[in-house]
Coordinates of N, CA and C in Angstrom, one line a residue:
X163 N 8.1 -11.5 -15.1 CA 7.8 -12.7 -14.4 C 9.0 -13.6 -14.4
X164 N 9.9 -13.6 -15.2 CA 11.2 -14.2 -15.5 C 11.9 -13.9 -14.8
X165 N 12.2 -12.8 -14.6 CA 13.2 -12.1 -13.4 C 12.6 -12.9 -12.0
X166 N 11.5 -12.3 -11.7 CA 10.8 -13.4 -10.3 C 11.5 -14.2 -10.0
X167 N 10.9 -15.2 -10.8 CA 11.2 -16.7 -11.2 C 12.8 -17.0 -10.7
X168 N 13.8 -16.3 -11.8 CA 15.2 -16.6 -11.5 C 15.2 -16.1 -10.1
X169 N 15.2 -14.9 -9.6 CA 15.5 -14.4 -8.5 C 15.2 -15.4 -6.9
X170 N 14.1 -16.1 -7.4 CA 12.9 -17.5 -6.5 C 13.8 -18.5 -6.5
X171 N 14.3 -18.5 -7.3 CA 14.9 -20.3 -8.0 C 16.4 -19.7 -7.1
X172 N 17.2 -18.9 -7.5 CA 18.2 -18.4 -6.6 C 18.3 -18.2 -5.4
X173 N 17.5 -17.8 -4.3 CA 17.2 -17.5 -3.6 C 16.7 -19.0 -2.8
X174 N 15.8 -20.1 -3.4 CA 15.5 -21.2 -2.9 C 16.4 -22.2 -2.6
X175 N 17.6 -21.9 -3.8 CA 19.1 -23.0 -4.0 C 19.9 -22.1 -2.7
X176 N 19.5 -21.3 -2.6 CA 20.5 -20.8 -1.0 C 20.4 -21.1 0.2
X177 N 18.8 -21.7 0.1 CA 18.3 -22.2 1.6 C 18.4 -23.7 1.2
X178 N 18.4 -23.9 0.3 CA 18.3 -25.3 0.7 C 20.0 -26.2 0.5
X179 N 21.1 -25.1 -0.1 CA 22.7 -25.5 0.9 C 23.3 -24.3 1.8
X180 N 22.2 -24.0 2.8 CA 22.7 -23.4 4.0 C 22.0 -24.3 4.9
X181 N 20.8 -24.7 4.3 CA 20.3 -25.5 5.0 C 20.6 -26.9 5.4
X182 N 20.9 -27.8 6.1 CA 21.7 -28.9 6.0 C 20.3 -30.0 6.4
X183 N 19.2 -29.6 6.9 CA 17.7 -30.2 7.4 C 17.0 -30.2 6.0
X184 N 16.3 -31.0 6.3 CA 15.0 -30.8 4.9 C 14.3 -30.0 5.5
X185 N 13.8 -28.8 4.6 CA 13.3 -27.1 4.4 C 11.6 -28.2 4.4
X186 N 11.0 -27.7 5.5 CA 9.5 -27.5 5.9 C 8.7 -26.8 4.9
X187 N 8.7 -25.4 4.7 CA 8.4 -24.8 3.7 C 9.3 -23.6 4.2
X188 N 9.1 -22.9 2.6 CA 9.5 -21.7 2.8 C 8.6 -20.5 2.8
X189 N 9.0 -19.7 3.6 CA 8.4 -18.8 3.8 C 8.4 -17.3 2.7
X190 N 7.3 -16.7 1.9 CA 7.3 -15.5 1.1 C 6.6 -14.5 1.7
X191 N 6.8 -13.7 1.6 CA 6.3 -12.3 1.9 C 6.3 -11.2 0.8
X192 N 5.4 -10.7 0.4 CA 5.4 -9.2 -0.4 C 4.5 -8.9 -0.3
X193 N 4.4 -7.5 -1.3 CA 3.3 -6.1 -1.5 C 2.3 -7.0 -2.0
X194 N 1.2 -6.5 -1.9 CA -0.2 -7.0 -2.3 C -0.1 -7.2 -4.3
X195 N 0.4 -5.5 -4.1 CA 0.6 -6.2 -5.5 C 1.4 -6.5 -6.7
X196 N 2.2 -7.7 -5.9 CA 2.8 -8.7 -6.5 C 2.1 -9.9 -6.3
X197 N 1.1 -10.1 -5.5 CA 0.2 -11.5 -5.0 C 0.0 -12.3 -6.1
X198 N -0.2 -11.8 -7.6 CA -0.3 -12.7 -8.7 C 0.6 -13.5 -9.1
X199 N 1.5 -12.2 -9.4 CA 2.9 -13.1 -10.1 C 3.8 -14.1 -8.7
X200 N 4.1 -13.7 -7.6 CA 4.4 -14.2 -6.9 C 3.5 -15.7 -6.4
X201 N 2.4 -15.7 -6.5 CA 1.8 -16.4 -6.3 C 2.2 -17.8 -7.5
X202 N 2.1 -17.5 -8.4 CA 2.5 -18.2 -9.5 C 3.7 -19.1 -9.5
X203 N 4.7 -18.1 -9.0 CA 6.1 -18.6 -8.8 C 6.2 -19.5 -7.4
X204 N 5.3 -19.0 -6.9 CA 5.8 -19.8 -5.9 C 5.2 -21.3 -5.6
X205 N 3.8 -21.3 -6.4 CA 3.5 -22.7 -6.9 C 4.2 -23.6 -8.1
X206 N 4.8 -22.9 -8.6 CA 5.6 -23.6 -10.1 C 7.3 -24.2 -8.8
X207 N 7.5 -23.4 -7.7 CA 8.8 -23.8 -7.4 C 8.1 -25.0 -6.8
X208 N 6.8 -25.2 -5.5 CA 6.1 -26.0 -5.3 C 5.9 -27.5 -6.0
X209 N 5.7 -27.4 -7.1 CA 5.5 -28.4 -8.1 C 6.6 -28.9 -8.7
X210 N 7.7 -28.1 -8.8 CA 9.3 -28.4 -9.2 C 10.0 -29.3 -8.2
X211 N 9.9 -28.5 -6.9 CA 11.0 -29.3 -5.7 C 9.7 -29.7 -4.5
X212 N 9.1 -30.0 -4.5 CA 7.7 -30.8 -3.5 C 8.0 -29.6 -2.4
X213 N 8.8 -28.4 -2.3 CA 8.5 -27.9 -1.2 C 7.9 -26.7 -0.6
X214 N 6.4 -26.7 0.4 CA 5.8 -26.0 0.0 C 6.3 -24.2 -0.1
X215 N 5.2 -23.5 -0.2 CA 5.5 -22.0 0.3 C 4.3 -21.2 0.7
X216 N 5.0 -20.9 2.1 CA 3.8 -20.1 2.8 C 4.1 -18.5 2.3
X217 N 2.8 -18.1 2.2 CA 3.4 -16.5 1.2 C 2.3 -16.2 2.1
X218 N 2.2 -14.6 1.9 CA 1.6 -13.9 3.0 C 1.8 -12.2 2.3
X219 N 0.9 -11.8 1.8 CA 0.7 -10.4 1.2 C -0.5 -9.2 1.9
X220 N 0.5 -8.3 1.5 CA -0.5 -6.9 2.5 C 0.2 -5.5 1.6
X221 N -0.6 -4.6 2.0 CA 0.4 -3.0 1.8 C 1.8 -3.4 1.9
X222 N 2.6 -2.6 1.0 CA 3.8 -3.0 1.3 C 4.5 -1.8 2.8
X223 N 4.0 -1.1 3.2 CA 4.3 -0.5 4.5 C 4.1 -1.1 5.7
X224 N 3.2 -1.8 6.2 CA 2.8 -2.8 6.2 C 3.7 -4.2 6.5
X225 N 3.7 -4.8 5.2 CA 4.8 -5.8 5.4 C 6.4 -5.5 5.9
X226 N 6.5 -4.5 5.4 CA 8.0 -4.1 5.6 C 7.9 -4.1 7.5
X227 N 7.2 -3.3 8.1 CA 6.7 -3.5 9.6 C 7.0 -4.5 10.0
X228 N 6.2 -6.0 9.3 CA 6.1 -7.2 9.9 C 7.4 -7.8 9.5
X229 N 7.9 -7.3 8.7 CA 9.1 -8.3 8.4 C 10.6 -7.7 9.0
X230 N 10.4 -6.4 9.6 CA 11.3 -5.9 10.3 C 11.4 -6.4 12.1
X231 N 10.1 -7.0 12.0 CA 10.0 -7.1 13.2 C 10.0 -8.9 13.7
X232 N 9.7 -9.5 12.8 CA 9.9 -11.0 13.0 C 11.3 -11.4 12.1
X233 N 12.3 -12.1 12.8 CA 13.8 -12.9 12.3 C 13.2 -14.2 11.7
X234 N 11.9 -14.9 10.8 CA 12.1 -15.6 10.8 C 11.7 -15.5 9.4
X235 N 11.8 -14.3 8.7 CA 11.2 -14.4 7.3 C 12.9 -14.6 6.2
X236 N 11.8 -15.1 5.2 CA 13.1 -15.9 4.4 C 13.1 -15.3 3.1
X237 N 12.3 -14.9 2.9 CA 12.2 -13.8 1.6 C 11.3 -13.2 1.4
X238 N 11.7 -12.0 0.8 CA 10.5 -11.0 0.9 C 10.5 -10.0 -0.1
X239 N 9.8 -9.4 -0.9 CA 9.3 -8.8 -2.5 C 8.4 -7.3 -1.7
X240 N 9.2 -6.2 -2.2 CA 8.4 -5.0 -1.8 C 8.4 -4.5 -2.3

């Protein structure tokens, strides 16, 4: 869950100084089953920096599909 966490928190400090706009929310994607822990973390970053996160879980064959095929995903756990 630690690892997550750091990997979230790293990953959110990258968009938010590449980003020069205030971040809307950010966008998560993963395998179904990570939906707990991920879900977790991404409410704890929510509650940390007011910024939401739209997360979105399925099969991870599946997601990999959707995320190969839309440019607008921002991270993604498979």
């Amino acid at each position: 869950m630690k690892k997550h966490f750091f990997a979230f928190s790293l990953i959110a400090c990258a968009v938010s100084v590449i980003l020069p706009t205030q971040v809307l929310a950010v966008k998560l994607y993963g395998a179904g089953s990570l939906r707990d822990s991920l879900t977790e973390v991404a409410e704890s970053f929510n509650e940390k920096y007011g910024v939401p996160v739209e997360t979105r879980f399925g099969p991870s064959g599946l997601t990999r599909e959707f995320i190969r095929s839309n440019y607008a995903i921002e991270v993604s756990f498979l």
